[in-house]
Amino acid sequence: MAKLTRRGFIAVTCAAGATRALPTLAPRMGAKRILTLVYDKSLGAMRAVERLVP
């Protein structure tokens, strides 16, 4: 298992929470989802960032 720093753990936890919450909110708002891959220095890896655009 990967060793996580406190900052990495918080980032992973927030990403997991957003993954569960956003799919239920997007259809109600009528927003379009934009997925972007970014390099996260704290994790040392790429991660997906999802934005909702009205």
PDB file of C-alpha atoms in Angstrom:
ATOM      1  CA  MET A   1       0.000   0.000   0.000  1.00  0.00           C
ATOM      2  CA  ALA A   2       1.213   3.510  -0.755  1.00  0.00           C
ATOM      3  CA  LYS A   3       2.486   5.659   2.084  1.00  0.00           C
ATOM      4  CA  LEU A   4       0.317   8.763   2.324  1.00  0.00           C
ATOM      5  CA  THR A   5       1.212  12.022   3.973  1.00  0.00           C
ATOM      6  CA  ARG A   6      -1.448  13.944   5.830  1.00  0.00           C
ATOM      7  CA  ARG A   7      -1.930  16.248   2.826  1.00  0.00           C
ATOM      8  CA  GLY A   8      -2.208  13.286   0.463  1.00  0.00           C
ATOM      9  CA  PHE A   9      -4.733  11.575   2.716  1.00  0.00           C
ATOM     10  CA  ILE A  10      -6.907  14.701   2.835  1.00  0.00           C
ATOM     11  CA  ALA A  11      -6.727  15.057  -0.961  1.00  0.00           C
ATOM     12  CA  VAL A  12      -7.736  11.429  -1.510  1.00  0.00           C
ATOM     13  CA  THR A  13     -10.568  11.676   1.019  1.00  0.00           C
ATOM     14  CA  CYS A  14     -11.981  14.853  -0.566  1.00  0.00           C
ATOM     15  CA  ALA A  15     -11.762  13.332  -4.041  1.00  0.00           C
ATOM     16  CA  ALA A  16     -13.626  10.226  -2.877  1.00  0.00           C
ATOM     17  CA  GLY A  17     -16.340  12.351  -1.272  1.00  0.00           C
ATOM     18  CA  ALA A  18     -16.749  14.459  -4.404  1.00  0.00           C
ATOM     19  CA  THR A  19     -16.996  11.322  -6.519  1.00  0.00           C
ATOM     20  CA  ARG A  20     -20.004  10.205  -4.499  1.00  0.00           C
ATOM     21  CA  ALA A  21     -21.739  13.610  -4.266  1.00  0.00           C
ATOM     22  CA  LEU A  22     -21.310  15.139  -7.740  1.00  0.00           C
ATOM     23  CA  PRO A  23     -23.184  12.556  -9.844  1.00  0.00           C
ATOM     24  CA  THR A  24     -26.360  13.180  -7.823  1.00  0.00           C
ATOM     25  CA  LEU A  25     -26.096  16.985  -8.066  1.00  0.00           C
ATOM     26  CA  ALA A  26     -25.192  17.385 -11.744  1.00  0.00           C
ATOM     27  CA  PRO A  27     -28.516  16.333 -13.336  1.00  0.00           C
ATOM     28  CA  ARG A  28     -30.514  18.611 -11.025  1.00  0.00           C
ATOM     29  CA  MET A  29     -28.448  21.665 -11.932  1.00  0.00           C
ATOM     30  CA  GLY A  30     -28.453  21.013 -15.678  1.00  0.00           C
ATOM     31  CA  ALA A  31     -24.692  21.472 -15.731  1.00  0.00           C
ATOM     32  CA  LYS A  32     -22.138  20.005 -18.121  1.00  0.00           C
ATOM     33  CA  ARG A  33     -19.234  18.060 -16.607  1.00  0.00           C
ATOM     34  CA  ILE A  34     -15.649  18.737 -17.711  1.00  0.00           C
ATOM     35  CA  LEU A  35     -12.984  16.234 -16.692  1.00  0.00           C
ATOM     36  CA  THR A  36      -9.346  17.378 -16.613  1.00  0.00           C
ATOM     37  CA  LEU A  37      -6.228  15.426 -15.678  1.00  0.00           C
ATOM     38  CA  VAL A  38      -3.686  17.350 -13.588  1.00  0.00           C
ATOM     39  CA  TYR A  39      -0.393  16.434 -11.937  1.00  0.00           C
ATOM     40  CA  ASP A  40      -0.675  16.646  -8.165  1.00  0.00           C
ATOM     41  CA  LYS A  41       2.750  17.253  -6.582  1.00  0.00           C
ATOM     42  CA  SER A  42       1.563  16.257  -3.100  1.00  0.00           C
ATOM     43  CA  LEU A  43       0.416  12.850  -4.347  1.00  0.00           C
ATOM     44  CA  GLY A  44       3.216  12.512  -6.884  1.00  0.00           C
ATOM     45  CA  ALA A  45       0.749  11.306  -9.515  1.00  0.00           C
ATOM     46  CA  MET A  46      -1.904  12.383 -11.957  1.00  0.00           C
ATOM     47  CA  ARG A  47      -5.445  12.899 -10.703  1.00  0.00           C
ATOM     48  CA  ALA A  48      -8.762  13.758 -12.279  1.00  0.00           C
ATOM     49  CA  VAL A  49     -10.458  17.090 -11.580  1.00  0.00           C
ATOM     50  CA  GLU A  50     -14.112  17.312 -12.484  1.00  0.00           C
ATOM     51  CA  ARG A  51     -15.801  20.704 -12.915  1.00  0.00           C
ATOM     52  CA  LEU A  52     -19.447  21.530 -13.445  1.00  0.00           C
ATOM     53  CA  VAL A  53     -20.135  24.246 -16.011  1.00  0.00           C
ATOM     54  CA  PRO A  54     -23.645  25.718 -16.253  1.00  0.00           C
TER      55      PRO A  54
END
